[in-house]
Structure formats: C-alpha cells, structure tokens
Amino acid sequence: MDNFKIFCDKYGGAILGFIVGIVLAVMLFCTDLYKFVIAIALIIVCIYFGNYVQRNKESVKEKTKNFIDKL
C-alpha cells in the first residue's frame, strides 16, 4: 500500500494530465474544434517568430544569407 501511495505522489500529476489530455483530444476531434485550436496555435507561433526576427535582425539576416549561399 505504501508503494502505491509513493507512486501516486510521484506520478499523480502526469496521470491526471494524461487523462485530461485524452478527454480534451476526444472533445476537439468530435466537435471540429481542433481547426480553431490549430489556427490559434499558428497565430501564436507566427507572433513569436515575428518578435524574434524583430529583436535579432542582424543575426537572422546573417543566418538567412548563409542558408541561401549553401543552396
């Protein structure tokens, strides 16, 4: 019994997260809500990328130039 309690204390959050993830995945795919979630995730990724490029203009220019030269 002590081993089970230790196991639950150690991995309880992961098990709960897994169960919630499965429920959310089923809900998303059954209601076509996944298209909306994918669109929001794409917007967030593009915002992050744009902010990164704006803050690191010179290094991005150099990396892009080196990549094009390799092609």
Short mmCIF file of C-alpha atoms in Angstrom, two decimals:
data_model
loop_
_atom_site.label_atom_id
_atom_site.label_comp_id
_atom_site.label_asym_id
_atom_site.label_seq_id
_atom_site.Cartn_x
_atom_site.Cartn_y
_atom_site.Cartn_z
CA MET A 1 0.00 0.00 0.00
CA ASP A 2 2.88 2.35 0.74
CA ASN A 3 4.35 1.71 -2.70
CA PHE A 4 1.08 2.73 -4.36
CA LYS A 5 0.95 5.96 -2.34
CA ILE A 6 4.53 6.77 -3.29
CA PHE A 7 3.71 6.03 -6.92
CA CYS A 8 0.65 8.31 -6.81
CA ASP A 9 2.62 11.08 -5.12
CA LYS A 10 5.38 10.84 -7.71
CA TYR A 11 3.30 10.41 -10.90
CA GLY A 12 -0.15 11.70 -9.92
CA GLY A 13 0.16 14.93 -11.90
CA ALA A 14 1.30 13.10 -15.02
CA ILE A 15 -1.55 10.60 -14.78
CA LEU A 16 -4.10 13.36 -14.27
CA GLY A 17 -2.63 15.34 -17.17
CA PHE A 18 -2.82 12.26 -19.38
CA ILE A 19 -6.49 11.72 -18.56
CA VAL A 20 -7.35 15.39 -19.13
CA GLY A 21 -5.39 15.34 -22.40
CA ILE A 22 -7.30 12.31 -23.66
CA VAL A 23 -10.64 13.91 -22.78
CA LEU A 24 -9.68 17.16 -24.49
CA ALA A 25 -8.41 15.35 -27.57
CA VAL A 26 -11.67 13.43 -27.92
CA MET A 27 -13.69 16.61 -27.46
CA LEU A 28 -11.61 18.52 -30.01
CA PHE A 29 -11.85 15.88 -32.71
CA CYS A 30 -15.53 15.14 -32.16
CA THR A 31 -16.60 18.77 -32.37
CA ASP A 32 -14.17 20.01 -35.09
CA LEU A 33 -12.88 22.47 -32.54
CA TYR A 34 -9.37 21.34 -33.42
CA LYS A 35 -9.39 23.57 -36.50
CA PHE A 36 -9.87 26.61 -34.29
CA VAL A 37 -7.17 25.46 -31.85
CA ILE A 38 -4.72 24.85 -34.70
CA ALA A 39 -5.43 28.31 -36.10
CA ILE A 40 -4.84 29.95 -32.71
CA ALA A 41 -1.61 27.95 -32.24
CA LEU A 42 -0.42 29.01 -35.70
CA ILE A 43 -1.11 32.67 -34.90
CA ILE A 44 0.81 32.40 -31.61
CA VAL A 45 3.79 30.75 -33.34
CA CYS A 46 3.86 33.46 -36.01
CA ILE A 47 3.70 36.19 -33.35
CA TYR A 48 6.64 34.60 -31.54
CA PHE A 49 8.62 34.24 -34.78
CA GLY A 50 7.94 37.84 -35.81
CA ASN A 51 9.03 39.11 -32.40
CA TYR A 52 12.21 37.01 -32.58
CA VAL A 53 13.09 38.34 -36.02
CA GLN A 54 12.44 41.92 -34.93
CA ARG A 55 14.72 41.61 -31.89
CA ASN A 56 17.50 39.72 -33.72
CA LYS A 57 17.53 41.34 -37.17
CA GLU A 58 21.25 41.14 -37.81
CA SER A 59 21.73 37.52 -36.78
CA VAL A 60 18.63 36.48 -38.74
CA LYS A 61 19.93 38.28 -41.84
CA GLU A 62 23.28 36.54 -41.50
CA LYS A 63 21.75 33.09 -40.93
CA THR A 64 19.40 33.56 -43.89
CA LYS A 65 22.26 34.69 -46.12
CA ASN A 66 24.37 31.68 -45.10
CA PHE A 67 21.45 29.31 -45.73
CA ILE A 68 20.84 30.76 -49.20
CA ASP A 69 24.55 30.55 -50.03
CA LYS A 70 24.53 26.84 -49.15
CA LEU A 71 21.72 26.22 -51.62
#
